[in-house]
Coordinates of C-alpha atoms and ligand atoms in Angstrom, one line a residue:
X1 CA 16.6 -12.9 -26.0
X2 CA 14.7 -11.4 -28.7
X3 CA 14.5 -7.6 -28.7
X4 CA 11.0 -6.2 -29.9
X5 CA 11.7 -3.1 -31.6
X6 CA 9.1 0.1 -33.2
X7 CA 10.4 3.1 -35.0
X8 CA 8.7 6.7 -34.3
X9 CA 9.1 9.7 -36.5
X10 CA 10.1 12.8 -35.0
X11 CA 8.5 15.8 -35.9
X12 CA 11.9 16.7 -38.0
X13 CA 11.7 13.7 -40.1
X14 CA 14.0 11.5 -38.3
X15 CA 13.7 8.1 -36.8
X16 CA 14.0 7.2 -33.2
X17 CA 14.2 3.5 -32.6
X18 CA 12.6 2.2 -29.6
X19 CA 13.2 -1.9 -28.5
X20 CA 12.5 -4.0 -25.3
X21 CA 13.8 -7.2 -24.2
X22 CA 12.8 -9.0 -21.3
X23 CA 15.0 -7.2 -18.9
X24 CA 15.9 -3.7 -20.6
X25 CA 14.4 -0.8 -23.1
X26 CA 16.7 0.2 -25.6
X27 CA 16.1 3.6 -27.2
X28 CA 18.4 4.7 -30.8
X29 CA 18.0 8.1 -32.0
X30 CA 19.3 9.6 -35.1
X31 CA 21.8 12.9 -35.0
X32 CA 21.8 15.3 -37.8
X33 CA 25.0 16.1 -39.6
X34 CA 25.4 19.2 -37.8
X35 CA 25.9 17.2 -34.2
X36 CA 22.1 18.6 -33.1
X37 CA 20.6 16.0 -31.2
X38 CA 17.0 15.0 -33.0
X39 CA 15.5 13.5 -30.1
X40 CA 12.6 15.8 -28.4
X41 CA 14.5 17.9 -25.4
X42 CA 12.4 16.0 -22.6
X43 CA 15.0 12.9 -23.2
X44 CA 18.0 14.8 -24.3
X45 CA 19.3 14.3 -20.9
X46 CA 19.9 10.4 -21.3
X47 CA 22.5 11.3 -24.0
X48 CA 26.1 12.5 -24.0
X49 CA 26.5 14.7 -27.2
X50 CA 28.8 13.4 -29.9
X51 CA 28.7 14.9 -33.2
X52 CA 30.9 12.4 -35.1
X53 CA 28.2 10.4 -34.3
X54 CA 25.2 9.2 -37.2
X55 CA 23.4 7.9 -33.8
X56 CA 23.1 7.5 -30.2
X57 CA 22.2 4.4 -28.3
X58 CA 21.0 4.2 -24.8
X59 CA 19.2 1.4 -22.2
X60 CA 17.8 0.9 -18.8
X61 CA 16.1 -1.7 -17.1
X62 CA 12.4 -2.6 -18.5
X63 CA 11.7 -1.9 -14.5
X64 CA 12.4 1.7 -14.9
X65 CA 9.7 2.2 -17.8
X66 CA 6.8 4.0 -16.5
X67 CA 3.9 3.8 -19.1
X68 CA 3.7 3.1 -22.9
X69 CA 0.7 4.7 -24.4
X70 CA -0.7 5.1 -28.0
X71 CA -2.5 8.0 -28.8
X72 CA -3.7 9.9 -32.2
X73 CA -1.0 8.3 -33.9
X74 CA 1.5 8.9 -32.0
X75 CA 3.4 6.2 -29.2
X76 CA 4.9 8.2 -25.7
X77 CA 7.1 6.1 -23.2
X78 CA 7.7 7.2 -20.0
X79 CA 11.0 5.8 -17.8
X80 CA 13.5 6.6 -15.4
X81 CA 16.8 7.4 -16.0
X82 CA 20.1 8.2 -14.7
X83 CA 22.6 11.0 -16.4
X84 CA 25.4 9.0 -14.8
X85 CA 26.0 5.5 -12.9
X86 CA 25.9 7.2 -9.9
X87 CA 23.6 9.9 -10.0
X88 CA 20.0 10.0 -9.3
X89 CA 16.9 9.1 -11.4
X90 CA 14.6 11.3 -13.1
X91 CA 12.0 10.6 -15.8
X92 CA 12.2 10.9 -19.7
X93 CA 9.8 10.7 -22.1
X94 CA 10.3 9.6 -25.4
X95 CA 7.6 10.3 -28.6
X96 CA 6.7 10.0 -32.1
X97 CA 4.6 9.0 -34.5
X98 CA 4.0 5.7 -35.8
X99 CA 2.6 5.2 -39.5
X100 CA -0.7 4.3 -40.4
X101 CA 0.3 0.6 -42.0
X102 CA 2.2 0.3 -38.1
X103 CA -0.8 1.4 -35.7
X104 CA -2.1 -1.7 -34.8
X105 CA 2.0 -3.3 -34.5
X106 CA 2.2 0.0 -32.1
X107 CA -0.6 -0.8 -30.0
X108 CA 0.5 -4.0 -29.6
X109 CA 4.2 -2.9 -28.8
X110 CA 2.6 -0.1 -25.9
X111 CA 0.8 -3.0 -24.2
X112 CA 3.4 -5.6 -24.3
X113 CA 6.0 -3.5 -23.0
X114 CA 4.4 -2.1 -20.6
X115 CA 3.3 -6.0 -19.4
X116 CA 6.8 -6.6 -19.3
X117 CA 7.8 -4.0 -17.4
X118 CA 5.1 -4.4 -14.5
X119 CA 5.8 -7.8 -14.4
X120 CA 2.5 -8.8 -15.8
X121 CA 0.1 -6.0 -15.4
X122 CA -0.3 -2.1 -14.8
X123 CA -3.6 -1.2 -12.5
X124 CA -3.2 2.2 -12.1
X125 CA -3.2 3.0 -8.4
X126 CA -5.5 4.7 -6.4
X127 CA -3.1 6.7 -3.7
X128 CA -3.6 8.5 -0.4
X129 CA -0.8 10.5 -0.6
X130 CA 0.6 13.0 2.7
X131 CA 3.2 15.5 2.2
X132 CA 5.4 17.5 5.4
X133 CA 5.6 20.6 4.3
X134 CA 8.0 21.4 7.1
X135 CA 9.8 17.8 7.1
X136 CA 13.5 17.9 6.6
X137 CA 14.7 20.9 5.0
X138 CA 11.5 21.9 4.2
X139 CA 11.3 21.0 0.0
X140 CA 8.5 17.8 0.3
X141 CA 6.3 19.8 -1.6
X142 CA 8.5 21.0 -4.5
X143 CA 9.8 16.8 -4.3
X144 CA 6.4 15.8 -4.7
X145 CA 5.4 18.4 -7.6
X146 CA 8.3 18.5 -9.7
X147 CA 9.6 14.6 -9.2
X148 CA 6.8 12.6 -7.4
X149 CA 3.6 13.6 -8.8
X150 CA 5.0 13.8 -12.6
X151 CA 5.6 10.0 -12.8
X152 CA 2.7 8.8 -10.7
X153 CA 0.2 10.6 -13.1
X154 CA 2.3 9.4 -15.9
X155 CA 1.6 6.1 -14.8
X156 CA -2.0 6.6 -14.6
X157 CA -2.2 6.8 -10.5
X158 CA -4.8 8.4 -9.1
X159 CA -3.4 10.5 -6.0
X160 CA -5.8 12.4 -3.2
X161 CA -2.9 14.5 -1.8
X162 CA -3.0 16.8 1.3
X163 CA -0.7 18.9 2.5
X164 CA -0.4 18.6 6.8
X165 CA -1.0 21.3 8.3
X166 CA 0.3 20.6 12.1
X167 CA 1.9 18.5 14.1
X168 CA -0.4 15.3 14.3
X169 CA -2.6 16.2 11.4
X170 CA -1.6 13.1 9.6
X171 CA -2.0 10.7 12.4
X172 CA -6.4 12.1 11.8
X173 CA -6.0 11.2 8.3
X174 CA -4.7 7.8 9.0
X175 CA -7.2 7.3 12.0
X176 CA -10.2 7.6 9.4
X177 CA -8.4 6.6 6.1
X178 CA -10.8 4.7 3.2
X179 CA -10.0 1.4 2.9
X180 CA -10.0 1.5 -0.7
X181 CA -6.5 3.2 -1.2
X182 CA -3.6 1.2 -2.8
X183 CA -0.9 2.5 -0.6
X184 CA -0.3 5.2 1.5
X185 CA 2.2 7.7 0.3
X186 CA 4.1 9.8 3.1
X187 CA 6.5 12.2 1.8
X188 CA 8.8 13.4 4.7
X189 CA 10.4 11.7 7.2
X190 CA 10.1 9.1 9.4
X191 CA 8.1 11.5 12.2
X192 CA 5.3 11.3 9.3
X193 CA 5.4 7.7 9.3
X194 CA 5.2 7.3 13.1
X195 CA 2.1 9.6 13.0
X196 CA 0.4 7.6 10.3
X197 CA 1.3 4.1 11.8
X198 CA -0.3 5.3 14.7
X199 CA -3.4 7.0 13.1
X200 CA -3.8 3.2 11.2
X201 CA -3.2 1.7 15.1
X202 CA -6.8 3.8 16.0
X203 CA -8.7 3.4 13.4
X204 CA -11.8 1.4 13.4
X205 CA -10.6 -1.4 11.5
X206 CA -7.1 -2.1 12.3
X207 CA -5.2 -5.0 10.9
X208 CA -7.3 -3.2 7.4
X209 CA -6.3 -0.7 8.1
X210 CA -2.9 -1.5 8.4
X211 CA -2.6 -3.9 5.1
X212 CA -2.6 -1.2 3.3
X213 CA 1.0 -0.1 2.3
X214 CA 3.0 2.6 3.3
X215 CA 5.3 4.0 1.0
X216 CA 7.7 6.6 2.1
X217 CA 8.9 9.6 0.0
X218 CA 12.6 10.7 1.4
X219 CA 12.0 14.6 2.6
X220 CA 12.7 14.9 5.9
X221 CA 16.1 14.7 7.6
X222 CA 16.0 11.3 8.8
X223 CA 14.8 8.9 6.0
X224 CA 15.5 5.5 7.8
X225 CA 12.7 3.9 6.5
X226 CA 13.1 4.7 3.0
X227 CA 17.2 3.9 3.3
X228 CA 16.0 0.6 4.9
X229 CA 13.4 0.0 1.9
X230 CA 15.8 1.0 -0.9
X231 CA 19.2 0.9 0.4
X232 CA 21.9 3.6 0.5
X233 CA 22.1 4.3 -3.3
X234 CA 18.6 5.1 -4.0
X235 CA 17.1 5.6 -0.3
X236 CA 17.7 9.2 -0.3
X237 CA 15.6 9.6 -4.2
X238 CA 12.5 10.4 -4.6
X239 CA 12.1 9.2 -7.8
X240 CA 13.5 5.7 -6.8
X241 CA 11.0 5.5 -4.1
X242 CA 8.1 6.9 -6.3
X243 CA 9.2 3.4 -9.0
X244 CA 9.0 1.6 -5.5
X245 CA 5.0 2.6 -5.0
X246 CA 4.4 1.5 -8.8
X247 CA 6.5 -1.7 -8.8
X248 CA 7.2 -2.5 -5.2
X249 CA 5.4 -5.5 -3.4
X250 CA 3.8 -5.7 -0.1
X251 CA 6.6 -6.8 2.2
X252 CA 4.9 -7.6 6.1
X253 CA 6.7 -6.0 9.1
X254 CA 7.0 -6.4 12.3
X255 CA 5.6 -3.2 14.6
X256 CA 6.8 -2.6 18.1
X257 CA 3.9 -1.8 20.9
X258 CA 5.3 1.3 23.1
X259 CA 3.8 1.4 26.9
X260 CA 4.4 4.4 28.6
X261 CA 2.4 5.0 31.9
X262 CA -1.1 4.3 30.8
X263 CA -0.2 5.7 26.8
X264 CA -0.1 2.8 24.3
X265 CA 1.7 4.0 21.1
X266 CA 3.3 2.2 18.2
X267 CA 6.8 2.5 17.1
X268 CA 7.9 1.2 13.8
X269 CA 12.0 1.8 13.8
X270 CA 13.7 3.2 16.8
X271 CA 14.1 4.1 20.6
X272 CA 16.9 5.8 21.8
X273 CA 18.2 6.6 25.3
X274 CA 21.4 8.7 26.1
X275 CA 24.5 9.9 24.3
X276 CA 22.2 9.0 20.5
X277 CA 18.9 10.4 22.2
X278 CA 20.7 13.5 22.5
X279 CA 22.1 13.7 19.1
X280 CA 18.3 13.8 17.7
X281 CA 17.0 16.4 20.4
X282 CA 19.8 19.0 20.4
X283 CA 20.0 19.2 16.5
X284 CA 16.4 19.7 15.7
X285 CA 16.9 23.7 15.0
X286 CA 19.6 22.5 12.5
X287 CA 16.6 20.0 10.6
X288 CA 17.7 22.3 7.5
X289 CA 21.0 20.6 7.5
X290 CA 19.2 17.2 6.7
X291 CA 20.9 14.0 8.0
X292 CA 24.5 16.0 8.5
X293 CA 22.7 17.3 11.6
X294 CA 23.1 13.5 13.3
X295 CA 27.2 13.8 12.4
X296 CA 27.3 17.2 14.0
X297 CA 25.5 16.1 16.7
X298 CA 27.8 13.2 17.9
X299 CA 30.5 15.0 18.1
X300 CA 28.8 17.2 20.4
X301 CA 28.2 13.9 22.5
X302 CA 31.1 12.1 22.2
X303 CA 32.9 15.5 23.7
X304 CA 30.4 15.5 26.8
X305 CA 30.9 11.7 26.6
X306 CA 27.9 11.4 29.4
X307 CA 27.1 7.5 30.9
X308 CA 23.2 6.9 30.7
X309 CA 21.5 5.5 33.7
X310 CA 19.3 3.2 33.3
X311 CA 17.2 -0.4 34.3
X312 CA 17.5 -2.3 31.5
X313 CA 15.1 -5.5 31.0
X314 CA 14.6 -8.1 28.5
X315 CA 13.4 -11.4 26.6
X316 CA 16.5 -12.3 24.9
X317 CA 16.0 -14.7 22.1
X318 CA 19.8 -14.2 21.0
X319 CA 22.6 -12.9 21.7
X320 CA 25.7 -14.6 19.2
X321 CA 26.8 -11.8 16.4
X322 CA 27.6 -14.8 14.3
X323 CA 24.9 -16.9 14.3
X324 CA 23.2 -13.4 13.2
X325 CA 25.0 -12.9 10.8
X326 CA 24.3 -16.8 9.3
X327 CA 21.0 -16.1 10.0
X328 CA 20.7 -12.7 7.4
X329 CA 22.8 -14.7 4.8
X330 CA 20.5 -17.8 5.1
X331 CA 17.2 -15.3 4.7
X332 CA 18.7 -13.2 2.1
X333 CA 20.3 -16.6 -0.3
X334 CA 16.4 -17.8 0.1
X335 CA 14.8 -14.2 -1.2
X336 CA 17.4 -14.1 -3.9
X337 CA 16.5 -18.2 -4.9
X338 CA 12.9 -16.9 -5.1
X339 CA 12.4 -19.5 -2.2
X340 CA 10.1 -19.2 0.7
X341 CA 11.7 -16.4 3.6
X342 CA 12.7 -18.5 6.1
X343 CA 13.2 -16.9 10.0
X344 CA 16.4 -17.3 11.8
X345 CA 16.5 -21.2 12.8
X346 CA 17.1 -19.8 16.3
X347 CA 14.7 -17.8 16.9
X348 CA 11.6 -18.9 18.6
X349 CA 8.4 -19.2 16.3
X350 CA 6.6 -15.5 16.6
X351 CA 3.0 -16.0 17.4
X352 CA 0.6 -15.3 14.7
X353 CA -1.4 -12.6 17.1
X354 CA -1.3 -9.5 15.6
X355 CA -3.2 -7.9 18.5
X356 CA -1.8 -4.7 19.6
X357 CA -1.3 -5.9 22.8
X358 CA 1.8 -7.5 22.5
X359 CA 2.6 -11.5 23.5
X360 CA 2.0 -11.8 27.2
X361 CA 5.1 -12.9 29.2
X362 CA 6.1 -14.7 32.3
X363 CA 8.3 -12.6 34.5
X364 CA 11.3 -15.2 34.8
X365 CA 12.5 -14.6 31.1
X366 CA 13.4 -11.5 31.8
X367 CA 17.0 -10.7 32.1
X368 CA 18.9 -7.7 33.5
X369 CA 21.5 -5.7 31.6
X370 CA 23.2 -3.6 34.3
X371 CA 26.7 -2.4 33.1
X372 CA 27.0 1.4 33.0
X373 CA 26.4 2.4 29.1
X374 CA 26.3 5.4 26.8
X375 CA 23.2 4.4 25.0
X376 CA 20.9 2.2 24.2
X377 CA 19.3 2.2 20.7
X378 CA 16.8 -0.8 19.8
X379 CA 14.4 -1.2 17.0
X380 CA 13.6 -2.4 13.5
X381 CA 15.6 -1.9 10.2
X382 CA 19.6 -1.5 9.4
X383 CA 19.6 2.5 9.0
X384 CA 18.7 4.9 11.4
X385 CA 19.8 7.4 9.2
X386 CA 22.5 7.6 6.4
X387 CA 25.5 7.7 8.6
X388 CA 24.6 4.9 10.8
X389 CA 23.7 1.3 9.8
X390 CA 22.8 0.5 13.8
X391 CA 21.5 -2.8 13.1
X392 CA 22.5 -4.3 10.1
X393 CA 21.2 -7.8 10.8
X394 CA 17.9 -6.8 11.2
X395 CA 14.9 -8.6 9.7
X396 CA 11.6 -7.2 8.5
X397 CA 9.1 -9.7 10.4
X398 CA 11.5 -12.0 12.6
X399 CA 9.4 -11.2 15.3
X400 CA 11.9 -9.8 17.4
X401 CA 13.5 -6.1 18.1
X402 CA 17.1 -5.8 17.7
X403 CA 19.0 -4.1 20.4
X404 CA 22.1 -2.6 20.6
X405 CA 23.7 -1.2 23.8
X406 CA 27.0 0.7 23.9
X407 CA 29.4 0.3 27.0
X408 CA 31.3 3.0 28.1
X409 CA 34.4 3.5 25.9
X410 CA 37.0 6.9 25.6
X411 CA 36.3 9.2 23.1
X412 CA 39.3 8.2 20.9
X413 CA 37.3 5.0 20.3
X414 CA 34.3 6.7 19.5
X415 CA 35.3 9.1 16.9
X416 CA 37.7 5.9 15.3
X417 CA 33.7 4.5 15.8
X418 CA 32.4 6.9 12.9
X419 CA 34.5 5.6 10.4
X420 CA 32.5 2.7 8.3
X421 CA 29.4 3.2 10.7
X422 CA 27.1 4.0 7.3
X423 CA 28.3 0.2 6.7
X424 CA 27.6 -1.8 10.4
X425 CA 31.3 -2.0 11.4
X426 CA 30.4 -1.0 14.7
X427 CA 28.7 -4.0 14.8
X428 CA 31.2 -6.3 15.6
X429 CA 32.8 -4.4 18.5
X430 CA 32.8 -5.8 21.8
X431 CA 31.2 -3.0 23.2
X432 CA 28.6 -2.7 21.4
X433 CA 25.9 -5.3 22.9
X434 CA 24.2 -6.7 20.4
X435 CA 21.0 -8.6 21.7
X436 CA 17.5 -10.1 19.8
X437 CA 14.5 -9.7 22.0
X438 CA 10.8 -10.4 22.0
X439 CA 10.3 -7.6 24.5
X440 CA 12.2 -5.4 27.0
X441 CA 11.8 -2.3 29.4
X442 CA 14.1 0.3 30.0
X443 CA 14.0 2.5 33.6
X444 CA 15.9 5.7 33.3
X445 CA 17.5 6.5 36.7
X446 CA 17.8 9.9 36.1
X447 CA 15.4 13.3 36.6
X448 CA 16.3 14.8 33.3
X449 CA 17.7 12.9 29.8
X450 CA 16.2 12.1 25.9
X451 CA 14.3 9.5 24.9
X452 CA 13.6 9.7 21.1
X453 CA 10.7 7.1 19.7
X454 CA 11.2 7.3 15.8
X455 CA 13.3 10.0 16.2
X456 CA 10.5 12.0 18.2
X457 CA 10.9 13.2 21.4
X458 CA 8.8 11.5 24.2
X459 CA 8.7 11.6 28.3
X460 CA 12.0 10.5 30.1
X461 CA 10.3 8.1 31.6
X462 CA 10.0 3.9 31.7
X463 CA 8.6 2.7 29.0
X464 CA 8.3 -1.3 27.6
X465 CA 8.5 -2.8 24.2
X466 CA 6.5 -6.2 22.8
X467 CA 6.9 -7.1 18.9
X468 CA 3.7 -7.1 16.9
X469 CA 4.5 -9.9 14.6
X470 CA 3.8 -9.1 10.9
X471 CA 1.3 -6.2 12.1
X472 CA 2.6 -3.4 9.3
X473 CA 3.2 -3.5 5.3
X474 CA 5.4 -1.7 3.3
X475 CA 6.0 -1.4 -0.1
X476 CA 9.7 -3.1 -1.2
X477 CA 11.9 -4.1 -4.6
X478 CA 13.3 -7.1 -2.5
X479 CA 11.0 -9.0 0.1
X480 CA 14.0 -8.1 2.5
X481 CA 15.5 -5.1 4.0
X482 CA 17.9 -3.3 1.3
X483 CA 21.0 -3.0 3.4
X484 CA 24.4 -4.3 1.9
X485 CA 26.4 -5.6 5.1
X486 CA 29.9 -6.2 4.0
X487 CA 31.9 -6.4 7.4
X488 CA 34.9 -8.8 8.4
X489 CA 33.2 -11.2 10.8
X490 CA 34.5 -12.4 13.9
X491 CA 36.7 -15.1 12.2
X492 CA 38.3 -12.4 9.9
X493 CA 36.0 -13.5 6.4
X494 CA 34.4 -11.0 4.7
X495 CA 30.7 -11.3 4.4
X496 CA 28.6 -9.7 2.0
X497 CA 24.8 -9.9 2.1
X498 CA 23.8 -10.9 -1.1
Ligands
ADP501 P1 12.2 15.1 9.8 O1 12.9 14.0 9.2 O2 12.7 16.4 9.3 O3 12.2 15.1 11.3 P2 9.5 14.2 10.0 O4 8.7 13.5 9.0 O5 10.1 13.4 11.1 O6 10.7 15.1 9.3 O7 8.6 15.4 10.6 C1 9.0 16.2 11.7 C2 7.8 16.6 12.5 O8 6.9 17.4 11.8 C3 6.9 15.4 13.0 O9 6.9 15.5 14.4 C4 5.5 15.8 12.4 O10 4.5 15.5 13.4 C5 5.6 17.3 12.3 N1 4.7 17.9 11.3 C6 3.9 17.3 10.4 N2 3.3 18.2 9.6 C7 3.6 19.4 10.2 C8 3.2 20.8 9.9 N3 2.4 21.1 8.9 N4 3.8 21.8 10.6 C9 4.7 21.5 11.6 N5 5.0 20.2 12.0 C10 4.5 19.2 11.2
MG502 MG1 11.9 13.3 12.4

């Protein structure tokens, strides 16, 4: 593989030697005598210092370039880097000038790289973008200004931002949002994504409305959404999901109609009932913990260690952990061979309504769950939040909810229970019920108790579930939910997702 390289002169006289292959941009920069790095401050941090040294070398993947522009004789690239394998990204710019025999090699260089690096194109995006000032521990807006906002003008976006200003503010944005954005940036949690999903469900031209794609910046204290986009290594960065809304693709998901009473809403990831439910509700004062308020909260449960009563209803379309677990590995193979994604060969074909409505149903496929339980969590996505990977064989648009019902166990069991959770061991243990479903209802039996949608609270009071089949689109690196499953299965193998 051929690398294409073009040297820039740095203010001081020295050369810095930029290259690009088809899959990574190399970047060499001269050291004076003295050890003093040449290279212009804003990149200083890809380096480690080393004065022995006549140069440095350094590469990341073409992905991670952000723009290559020529101007008044002089070539900038902007790209994301990491200080350290595991650390987080942040940009770096890189500049010089070019000489006057080399303009025309330069321009050439700036376009072709950047082709390369957006995979055959760069339109600059037009973005509506909605920041929680007050999601999380409170820092969306110093995330978006100091890590978001630099790369996405870098990269030639054009953002309309607005700053919420209540409770529900964003779900009117999203009720009456132009068609003409790109995606739809939401930087906070996931209670900002429920609000806009169910803005898009109002407005006045729906499925439109609801093709355009929502991108999630992690700022509040539950990020499932982003975790289930990116993954655990780069869920939780902003500047990871920020390369997502320039590079990602539109990846179709499956929404979840919520009935309440007469109250339609839409729920894109969770419901919770009992010992989980409370978790959310009774840590919300400590929302400036960020996701360690979930870990401190179920130890608070599992010491109370209350049942939750409930009626529990549903379409089961299956129920074998295995044939799950085949299922992920046949989907995931297929996305990683570039083939077609395939669903689960046994589930039943989703219908192609995308009506908010929900399938209609015949009341004989219904079937009763009615063993006393501690909770109940069902809904879309491996993560709920960082320390729990709930349902980690969860597809994007199988058409079906994954549900997962915990029997009453001690609470020896349910603290050994925290250990590997982040990872789906739970998964496989026989209390936890693990059940596919086109639809269900849940009855609580009880005056007073949680029930979280999203992780927001709503009314303790029945509500049903129906999937809507491909209804939602996100933005993702991988056509697939970014969750690494590596668990010993039933037969004692251990399974990786790929
Ligand atoms: P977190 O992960 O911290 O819970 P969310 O994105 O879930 O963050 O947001 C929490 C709540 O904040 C949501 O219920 C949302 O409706 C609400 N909200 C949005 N904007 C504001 C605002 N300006 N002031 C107060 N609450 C807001
Ligand atoms: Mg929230």
């Amino acid at each position: 593989m051929s690398t294409r390289k073009l040297a820039l002169e740095q203010d001081d006289g020295t050369v810095a030697t930029l290259g690009f292959t088809e899959t990574s941009l190399t970047l060499e920069t001269e050291v004076t005598p003295n050890g003093v790095l040449t290279q212009a401050s804003c990149c200083k941090s890809l380096f480690k210092f080393r004065s022995w040294s006549k140069s440095l070398s350094s590469e990341v993947p073409i992905r991670n370039v952000v723009a290559a522009t020529f101007l008044n004789g002089a070539v900038k690239v902007s790209y994301l880097a990491r200080k350290g394998k595991k650390q987080r990204l942040h940009m770096s710019q890189v500049w010089g000038r070019v000489k006057d025999t080399d303009i025309v090699a330069a321009k050439e260089w700036c376009h072709s790289v950047v082709q390369v690096a957006y995979n055959g194109g760069n339109p600059p995006k037009v973005l509506r973008v909605l920041i929680n000032p007050h999601g999380g521990p409170g820092k969306a807006r110093q995330i978006f200004t100091e890590k978001v906002e630099p790369i996405l003008l870098a990269a030639g976006c054009v953002c309309d931002v607005t700053y919420t200003t209540k409770a529900g503010h964003a779900l009117e944005i999203a009720q009456s949002l132009d068609l003409g954005y790109d995606a739809l940036v939401v930087v906070s949690g996931d209670g900002l994504v429920h609000e806009v999903i169910n803005g898009l469900a109002k407005h006045a031209q729906p499925e439109k409305a609801f093709s355009i794609p929502i991108a999630p910046i992690p700022a509040g204290s539950g990020n499932g959404l982003s975790l289930n986009i990116l993954g655990l290594h780069d869920g939780l960065d902003p500047c990871a999901a920020t390369l997502n809304i320039l590079k990602g693709q539109p990846m179709k998901i499956d929404l979840l109609s919520f009935t309440q009473g007469n109250q339609k809403r839409i729920s894109f990831m969770s419901q919770t009932v009992g010992l989980m439910a409370d978790v959310d509700i009774e840590t919300e004062h400590l929302r400036w913990m960020g996701d360690l308020r979930f870990v401190l909260g179920f130890l608070r449960g599992v010491v109370t260690r209350k049942t939750c009563e409930m009626e529990f209803t549903m379409k089961v379309a299956e129920q074998d952990k295995s044939r799950m677990v085949d299922a992920l590995h046949a989907r995931r193979l297929n996305a990683a061979n570039g083939g077609p994604l395939v669903l689960p060969s046994s589930d039943p074909m989703p219908s192609d309504d995308k009506h908010l409505d929900g399938p209609g149903s015949s009341d004989e496929d219904w079937v009763k769950f009615d063993k006393p339980v501690l909770w109940m969590c069902a809904g879309k996505g491996p993560y709920v939040s960082r320390s729990l990977m709930q349902f980690p064989v969860s597809h994007p648009d199988d058409g079906l909810i994954d549900i997962s019902i915990q029997e009453v166990v001690g609470r020896k069991f349910l603290l050994d229970a925290m250990e590997g959770a982040e990872a789906g061991r739970s998964y496989w243990f026989n209390s936890n019920r693990y059940f596919k479903a086109t639809a269900y209802r849940a009855k609580p039996l009880t005056a007073h108790g949680v029930l979280m949608v999203d992780g927001e609270a709503y009314p303790f009071e029945e509500f049903q579930i129906e999937v809507l089949h491909r209804l939602g689109t996100l933005l993702s690196p991988y056509q697939h939910y970014a969750a690494d499953f590596k668990v010993i299965d039933a037969k004692g193998t251990t399974r990786e997702t790929v």
